[in-house]
Coordinates of C-alpha atoms in Angstrom, one line a residue:
M236 CA 77.2 181.9 0.6
S237 CA 78.5 181.2 4.1
K238 CA 81.9 182.5 5.3
N239 CA 83.2 178.9 5.6
W240 CA 82.1 177.9 2.2
S241 CA 83.6 181.1 0.7
L242 CA 86.9 180.3 2.4
L243 CA 86.8 176.7 1.1
L244 CA 86.0 177.8 -2.4
C245 CA 88.8 180.3 -2.3
L246 CA 91.2 177.7 -1.1
F247 CA 90.1 175.2 -3.7
I248 CA 90.6 177.7 -6.5
T249 CA 94.0 178.8 -5.1
V250 CA 95.3 175.2 -4.9
N251 CA 94.1 174.2 -8.3
T252 CA 95.2 177.3 -10.1
Y253 CA 98.7 177.1 -8.6
A254 CA 99.2 173.3 -8.9
Q255 CA 101.0 173.0 -12.2
E256 CA 103.2 170.3 -13.6
A257 CA 102.5 167.9 -10.7
G258 CA 101.7 164.8 -12.8
T259 CA 100.0 162.0 -10.9
K260 CA 100.1 164.1 -7.7
T261 CA 97.8 166.7 -9.2
P262 CA 94.8 167.3 -6.9
Y263 CA 91.5 166.3 -8.3
K264 CA 89.8 169.0 -10.3
F265 CA 86.0 168.8 -10.8
S266 CA 84.2 171.1 -13.2
K267 CA 80.5 171.2 -13.3
Q268 CA 79.2 168.9 -16.1
Q269 CA 76.2 169.1 -18.4
Y270 CA 75.4 165.4 -18.5
T271 CA 73.6 164.0 -21.5
P272 CA 70.0 162.9 -20.6
A273 CA 69.4 159.2 -20.8
P274 CA 67.1 157.9 -23.5
K275 CA 63.4 158.1 -22.6
G276 CA 62.2 155.5 -20.1
F277 CA 65.8 154.6 -18.8
Q278 CA 66.8 155.1 -15.2
P279 CA 70.0 154.4 -13.4
V280 CA 69.8 151.0 -11.6
F281 CA 73.4 150.1 -10.6
V282 CA 76.8 151.8 -10.3
N283 CA 80.2 150.1 -10.9
Y284 CA 83.0 152.3 -9.6
V285 CA 86.8 152.2 -9.3
G286 CA 88.8 155.1 -7.9
R287 CA 92.2 156.1 -6.9
H288 CA 92.8 157.2 -3.3
G289 CA 92.6 160.9 -2.5
A290 CA 95.3 163.4 -2.1
R291 CA 98.0 162.1 0.2
F292 CA 101.1 162.7 2.1
L293 CA 104.4 161.1 1.0
T294 CA 104.2 157.3 1.1
K295 CA 107.3 157.1 3.1
A296 CA 110.1 159.1 4.6
G297 CA 112.9 159.6 2.1
S298 CA 113.3 162.6 -0.2
D299 CA 112.2 165.0 2.5
I300 CA 114.7 163.8 5.2
T301 CA 117.6 163.3 2.8
L302 CA 117.0 166.8 1.3
L303 CA 117.1 168.3 4.8
D304 CA 120.3 166.4 5.5
V305 CA 121.9 167.9 2.3
L306 CA 120.7 171.4 3.1
S307 CA 121.9 171.2 6.7
Q308 CA 125.3 170.1 5.6
A309 CA 125.5 173.0 3.1
E310 CA 124.5 175.4 5.9
K311 CA 127.3 174.1 8.1
E312 CA 129.7 174.8 5.2
H313 CA 128.2 178.2 4.6
A314 CA 127.2 177.1 1.1
L315 CA 123.5 178.0 1.1
T316 CA 122.2 181.0 -0.9
K317 CA 119.4 183.1 0.5
K318 CA 116.9 180.9 -1.3
G319 CA 118.7 177.9 0.0
V320 CA 118.1 179.1 3.6
L321 CA 114.4 179.7 2.8
L322 CA 114.2 176.2 1.2
K323 CA 115.7 174.6 4.4
A324 CA 113.1 176.3 6.5
M325 CA 110.3 175.1 4.2
V326 CA 111.5 171.5 4.4
I327 CA 111.4 171.7 8.2
R328 CA 107.9 173.0 8.0
F329 CA 107.0 170.3 5.5
L330 CA 108.4 167.6 7.8
S331 CA 106.4 169.0 10.7
I332 CA 103.2 168.2 8.7
E333 CA 104.4 164.9 7.2
N334 CA 105.6 163.4 10.5
N335 CA 103.5 160.5 11.6
N336 CA 101.3 161.0 8.4
Y337 CA 103.2 159.0 5.8
E338 CA 100.9 157.0 3.5
N339 CA 97.8 158.7 4.9
V340 CA 95.3 160.7 2.9
T341 CA 95.3 164.4 3.6
L342 CA 92.3 166.6 4.5
L343 CA 92.1 167.7 0.9
G344 CA 92.1 164.0 -0.2
E345 CA 89.1 163.4 2.2
K346 CA 87.3 166.4 0.6
E347 CA 88.0 165.1 -2.9
Q348 CA 86.5 161.7 -2.0
A349 CA 83.5 163.1 -0.1
G350 CA 82.7 165.3 -3.1
I351 CA 82.9 162.5 -5.6
G352 CA 80.7 160.3 -3.4
A353 CA 78.1 163.1 -2.9
R354 CA 77.9 163.8 -6.6
L355 CA 77.6 160.1 -7.4
Y356 CA 74.8 159.7 -4.9
S357 CA 73.0 162.9 -6.1
N358 CA 73.4 162.3 -9.8
Y359 CA 72.2 158.7 -9.8
K360 CA 69.9 158.6 -6.8
P361 CA 67.4 156.2 -8.4
A362 CA 70.1 153.5 -8.3
F363 CA 70.4 153.7 -4.6
K364 CA 67.4 151.9 -3.2
G365 CA 68.9 150.8 0.1
R366 CA 70.0 147.3 -1.0
G367 CA 73.5 147.9 0.1
L368 CA 77.0 148.7 -1.2
E369 CA 79.9 146.4 -1.8
V370 CA 83.1 148.3 -0.9
Q371 CA 86.5 146.9 -2.0
I372 CA 89.8 148.3 -0.7
T373 CA 93.5 147.3 -0.8
H374 CA 95.7 146.7 2.2
K375 CA 97.1 150.2 2.0
I376 CA 95.5 152.5 4.7
R377 CA 94.9 155.4 2.2
T378 CA 92.3 153.3 0.3
K379 CA 90.3 152.6 3.5
Q380 CA 90.6 156.3 4.5
S381 CA 89.4 157.3 1.0
A382 CA 86.5 154.8 1.1
D383 CA 85.4 156.2 4.5
A384 CA 85.4 159.8 3.2
F385 CA 83.6 158.8 0.0
L386 CA 80.9 157.1 2.0
R387 CA 80.0 160.0 4.2
P388 CA 77.1 161.0 2.0
F389 CA 75.8 157.4 2.4
A390 CA 75.5 157.7 6.2
G391 CA 73.4 154.8 7.6
Y392 CA 73.7 152.9 4.3
K393 CA 74.4 149.2 4.5
R394 CA 77.9 148.4 3.2
D395 CA 80.1 145.3 3.1
F396 CA 83.8 145.9 3.1
A397 CA 86.0 143.5 1.2
L398 CA 89.7 143.4 2.1
V399 CA 91.9 140.5 0.9
K400 CA 95.4 139.6 2.0
D401 CA 98.3 141.2 0.2
S402 CA 99.2 138.2 -1.9
D403 CA 95.7 137.8 -3.4
E404 CA 94.7 141.4 -4.5
N405 CA 94.0 140.2 -8.0
V406 CA 91.5 142.9 -8.8
L407 CA 92.9 146.0 -7.2
R408 CA 96.7 145.5 -7.0
F409 CA 97.2 143.1 -9.9
Y410 CA 100.4 145.0 -10.9
D411 CA 102.1 143.6 -7.8
L412 CA 101.3 140.0 -8.5
S413 CA 102.7 139.3 -12.0
P414 CA 106.4 138.3 -12.2
A415 CA 106.5 139.0 -15.9
Y416 CA 105.1 142.5 -15.3
Q417 CA 107.8 143.2 -12.7
T418 CA 110.4 142.1 -15.2
F419 CA 108.9 144.4 -17.8
K420 CA 109.0 147.4 -15.5
N421 CA 112.7 146.8 -14.8
S422 CA 113.4 146.6 -18.5
L423 CA 112.0 150.1 -19.1
S424 CA 115.2 151.7 -17.8
V425 CA 116.6 151.2 -21.3
Q426 CA 113.9 153.4 -22.9
L427 CA 114.0 155.9 -20.0
D428 CA 117.8 156.2 -20.2
S429 CA 117.4 158.5 -23.1
L430 CA 115.7 161.0 -20.9
E431 CA 118.1 160.5 -18.0
K432 CA 121.1 161.0 -20.4
D433 CA 119.5 163.9 -22.2
P434 CA 121.7 167.0 -21.6
K435 CA 118.6 168.8 -20.5
T436 CA 118.3 166.7 -17.3
K437 CA 121.7 167.7 -16.0
Q438 CA 121.3 171.3 -17.2
T439 CA 118.0 171.6 -15.4
A440 CA 119.3 170.1 -12.2
A441 CA 122.4 172.4 -12.3
S442 CA 120.1 175.4 -12.8
V443 CA 118.0 174.4 -9.8
C444 CA 121.0 173.7 -7.6
A445 CA 122.6 177.0 -8.5
K446 CA 119.7 178.8 -6.9
I447 CA 120.3 176.9 -3.6
F448 CA 124.1 176.2 -3.2
T449 CA 127.1 178.5 -3.5
G450 CA 130.5 177.7 -4.9
T451 CA 131.4 174.1 -5.7
F452 CA 129.4 172.5 -2.9
I453 CA 127.3 170.2 -5.1
E454 CA 129.9 169.7 -7.9
N455 CA 131.1 166.3 -6.8
G456 CA 127.9 165.2 -5.0
V457 CA 127.2 165.2 -1.3
K458 CA 127.7 162.2 1.0
V459 CA 124.8 161.6 3.3
M460 CA 123.5 158.6 5.3
V461 CA 120.5 156.9 3.8
R462 CA 119.1 154.0 5.8
Q463 CA 122.3 153.8 7.8
K464 CA 124.4 153.6 4.6
P465 CA 126.6 156.3 3.1
V466 CA 125.2 157.5 -0.3
V467 CA 126.5 160.3 -2.6
I468 CA 123.7 162.5 -3.7
D469 CA 124.2 164.4 -7.0
A470 CA 122.5 167.4 -8.4
V471 CA 120.0 165.5 -10.4
T472 CA 118.8 163.6 -7.3
I473 CA 118.6 166.7 -5.3
A474 CA 116.5 168.4 -8.0
D475 CA 114.3 165.3 -8.2
Y476 CA 113.7 165.4 -4.4
I477 CA 112.7 169.1 -4.5
Y478 CA 110.3 168.4 -7.3
D479 CA 108.9 165.5 -5.3
L480 CA 108.1 167.8 -2.4
Y481 CA 106.9 170.5 -4.7
S482 CA 104.3 168.0 -6.1
V483 CA 103.1 166.9 -2.7
Q484 CA 102.7 170.5 -1.3
F485 CA 99.5 170.9 -3.3
S486 CA 97.9 168.0 -1.3
I487 CA 98.5 169.7 2.2
P488 CA 96.9 173.2 2.0
L489 CA 94.5 172.4 4.8
E490 CA 97.2 171.0 7.1
M491 CA 99.2 174.1 6.4
K492 CA 96.3 176.3 7.4
K493 CA 95.9 174.3 10.7
K494 CA 99.5 174.9 11.4
G495 CA 99.1 178.6 10.8
Y496 CA 101.3 178.5 7.7
T497 CA 100.5 180.7 4.7
R498 CA 100.8 179.2 1.2
D499 CA 104.2 180.9 0.8
S500 CA 105.4 179.2 4.0
I501 CA 105.8 176.0 2.0
D502 CA 106.4 176.7 -1.7
F503 CA 109.2 174.7 -3.3
G504 CA 108.4 176.5 -6.5
I505 CA 110.8 179.3 -5.3
V506 CA 113.6 177.4 -6.8
L507 CA 111.8 175.9 -9.8
N508 CA 110.8 177.9 -12.9
Q509 CA 108.2 176.9 -15.4
Q510 CA 110.6 175.3 -17.9
E511 CA 112.3 173.3 -15.1
L512 CA 108.9 172.1 -13.8
Q513 CA 107.8 171.1 -17.3
W514 CA 111.0 168.9 -17.7
F515 CA 110.6 167.2 -14.4
N516 CA 107.0 166.5 -15.1
F517 CA 107.8 165.3 -18.6
R518 CA 110.4 162.8 -17.2
N519 CA 108.2 161.5 -14.5
G520 CA 105.2 161.2 -16.9
A521 CA 107.3 159.2 -19.4
A522 CA 107.9 156.5 -16.8
D523 CA 104.2 156.5 -15.9
F524 CA 103.1 156.3 -19.5
L525 CA 105.4 153.3 -20.3
E526 CA 104.7 151.5 -17.0
K527 CA 101.0 151.9 -16.8
G528 CA 99.7 153.8 -19.8
A529 CA 99.4 153.0 -23.5
G530 CA 103.2 152.8 -23.9
T531 CA 104.2 151.6 -27.3
D532 CA 101.5 149.0 -27.5
T533 CA 97.9 149.3 -26.2
L534 CA 97.8 145.5 -25.7
G535 CA 101.2 145.3 -24.1
I536 CA 101.7 143.7 -20.8
Q537 CA 101.3 147.0 -19.0
V538 CA 97.7 147.0 -20.2
R539 CA 96.9 143.3 -20.2
I540 CA 97.8 143.3 -16.5
A541 CA 94.4 145.0 -15.9
A542 CA 92.3 142.1 -17.2
P543 CA 91.2 141.0 -13.7
L544 CA 89.6 144.4 -13.1
L545 CA 87.8 144.4 -16.4
A546 CA 86.6 140.8 -15.6
D547 CA 85.3 142.0 -12.2
F548 CA 83.4 144.9 -13.8
L549 CA 81.8 142.5 -16.3
N550 CA 80.9 139.9 -13.7
S551 CA 79.5 142.4 -11.2
T552 CA 77.5 144.3 -13.8
E553 CA 76.0 141.0 -15.1
N554 CA 75.2 139.8 -11.6
T555 CA 74.7 142.7 -9.2
K556 CA 74.0 140.3 -6.3
G557 CA 71.2 142.6 -5.1
K558 CA 73.5 145.5 -4.5
D559 CA 73.1 149.1 -5.5
A560 CA 76.8 149.6 -6.3
V561 CA 80.3 148.1 -6.2
L562 CA 82.8 150.7 -5.0
R563 CA 86.5 150.0 -5.3
F564 CA 89.4 152.1 -3.9
T565 CA 92.8 151.4 -5.3
H566 CA 95.9 153.2 -6.8
A567 CA 97.0 155.0 -10.0
E568 CA 98.7 151.7 -11.2
A569 CA 95.2 150.2 -11.5
I570 CA 93.2 153.1 -13.0
S571 CA 95.6 153.9 -15.9
P572 CA 95.8 150.5 -17.5
F573 CA 92.1 149.9 -17.0
A574 CA 91.3 153.2 -18.9
T575 CA 93.6 152.0 -21.7
L576 CA 92.1 148.5 -21.7
L577 CA 88.6 150.1 -22.0
G578 CA 89.8 152.0 -25.1
I579 CA 89.1 155.4 -23.6
R580 CA 90.7 157.6 -26.3
S581 CA 92.7 160.0 -24.1
A582 CA 94.3 156.9 -22.4
S583 CA 94.8 154.8 -25.5
V584 CA 97.2 156.5 -27.9
P585 CA 100.6 154.7 -28.1
A586 CA 103.8 156.5 -28.8
A587 CA 106.7 155.1 -30.7
S588 CA 109.1 157.6 -29.1
V589 CA 109.3 158.4 -25.4
Y590 CA 109.6 162.0 -26.5
D591 CA 106.2 162.0 -28.1
Y592 CA 104.0 160.4 -25.4
N593 CA 102.6 163.7 -24.0
K594 CA 101.0 164.7 -27.3
H595 CA 98.0 162.7 -26.3
W596 CA 98.6 161.4 -22.7
K597 CA 98.7 163.5 -19.6
A598 CA 98.9 161.9 -16.2
S599 CA 97.2 164.9 -14.6
A600 CA 94.1 164.4 -16.8
I601 CA 93.9 160.6 -16.5
I602 CA 95.3 159.6 -13.1
P603 CA 95.3 162.7 -10.9
L604 CA 94.7 162.1 -7.2
S605 CA 91.2 160.6 -6.7
A606 CA 91.0 159.6 -10.4
N607 CA 88.0 157.4 -11.1
I608 CA 86.1 155.4 -13.7
Q609 CA 82.4 154.9 -13.4
W610 CA 80.0 152.6 -15.2
I611 CA 76.5 153.8 -14.7
I612 CA 74.0 151.1 -15.6
Y613 CA 70.5 152.2 -16.8
S614 CA 67.4 150.1 -17.5
N615 CA 63.9 150.6 -18.9
G616 CA 62.8 147.2 -17.4
K617 CA 63.6 145.4 -20.7
E618 CA 67.0 146.5 -21.8
K619 CA 70.2 147.8 -20.1
L620 CA 72.4 150.7 -21.2
V621 CA 75.9 151.7 -19.9
K622 CA 77.4 155.1 -19.6
V623 CA 81.1 155.4 -18.8
L624 CA 82.8 158.3 -17.1
L625 CA 86.5 159.1 -16.6
N626 CA 87.0 161.5 -13.7
E627 CA 83.2 162.3 -13.8
K628 CA 83.3 163.2 -17.5
E629 CA 81.3 161.2 -20.1
V630 CA 83.7 159.4 -22.5
A631 CA 83.3 157.5 -25.7
L632 CA 84.0 153.8 -26.0
P633 CA 85.2 152.1 -29.3
I634 CA 81.7 150.6 -29.7
K635 CA 78.8 151.7 -32.0
T636 CA 75.9 153.4 -30.4
A637 CA 72.9 155.4 -31.5
H638 CA 72.6 157.2 -28.2
Y639 CA 76.1 158.4 -27.2
P640 CA 77.3 158.3 -24.4
Y641 CA 74.9 155.5 -23.7
Y642 CA 75.8 152.0 -25.0
R643 CA 73.7 148.8 -25.1
W644 CA 75.0 146.5 -22.3
A645 CA 74.9 143.6 -24.6
D646 CA 77.2 145.4 -27.0
V647 CA 79.6 146.5 -24.3
R648 CA 79.7 143.1 -22.7
G649 CA 80.3 141.4 -26.1
Y650 CA 83.1 143.8 -27.0
Y651 CA 85.0 143.4 -23.8
L652 CA 84.5 139.6 -23.8
E653 CA 86.1 139.6 -27.2
K654 CA 88.9 141.7 -25.9
L655 CA 89.6 139.4 -23.0
Q656 CA 89.6 136.4 -25.4
L657 CA 92.1 138.3 -27.5
I658 CA 94.5 138.4 -24.5
H659 CA 93.7 134.7 -23.7
T660 CA 91.4 135.0 -20.8
D661 CA 87.7 135.4 -19.8
P662 CA 85.6 136.5 -16.8
T663 CA 85.4 133.0 -15.4
A664 CA 89.2 132.4 -15.4
D665 CA 91.3 132.1 -12.2
M666 CA 92.8 135.6 -12.3
H667 CA 95.5 134.9 -9.8
Q668 CA 96.8 132.2 -12.2
Y669 CA 96.3 134.5 -15.1
L670 CA 98.6 137.1 -13.4
L671 CA 101.2 134.5 -12.5
Q672 CA 101.3 133.1 -16.0
L673 CA 101.1 136.3 -17.9
K674 CA 103.9 136.8 -20.4

């Protein structure tokens, strides 16, 4: 093994071993799979793919800058502990990497995407006959960057990019286009309030802040300017900001290396113990589960919102338009409800209580960075079969089959047509109107 590959492998193992309790910001973990051979005579002939963008920087300046303001104010008042001083230096280093990179995919994100693309091409090579690729992205730059990295193994391959205007992203950003869904999201604060008001939230925040500030500095909150307006930042908000930066640090190991930083140079875990991390991750995951997971109802609006993506998969599988693959690059808010709508077991167990959701649902397993769902279409010249993968692992569908994980296309199509009918739509419907009228 070459020195460079050894270094990359060491870095990959280090990042993924250390990255704990990061929820949706967990870097993509691929473990070598023993895939089930297709029934005799069947070959892959088409690939239908949707994936989340790769590991990224923060989407905007906010928690990083505000946290630095608070730490700087504490330093002026001689209210920083030794760990607080170290933390401030880490935030400054973190900002030196994030500056001018907000919203972008990191170098690790590019590697995640290129790896998935290379494995897809290698594993299902008979499907790629040079007929071309249809590539769909959203208006967010990180999806284009992810697509570019994913397509590196397809060098010289004909590809058609499809980018539609912000107001018409029915297939890949459907969650932004439904007024009823936006109202639903806003209503979740009632359910999530139980976690915010749980004594453990304030206790955890106080424990974190006690490692950073001395005396009563944080007792009554800290006044800082946010977007040119004075805002009082309390202990819970400060702890949340630290956890936010902690989660993102696992996406920037290669940028840290380029800057000459060691892993310890940016490690916000110095003020977060395992129990604290678990609570932050649990709170964040609860919101993700209710907003875009199985929630309390696997046919709730947070799942029905993904009907346009399911319709697009059905239509493009039925009529491939002479392409080898359709490759879509989107966001976690599209992948999670789609997995639930498909009935993938790990994504489809509802929870009556917000305190029980993580018994079956884990954001890091379903929608990590670079999360993906693949439909691999096989044919023997007479019949078509479908194999579905979540994050490159074979998964079961709620459909009968004699050849798991392969399902007859006719059965898959029939099952999902019935499901669309159950939620009052079909693949031929105007999906923009569907989203506008969704209740």
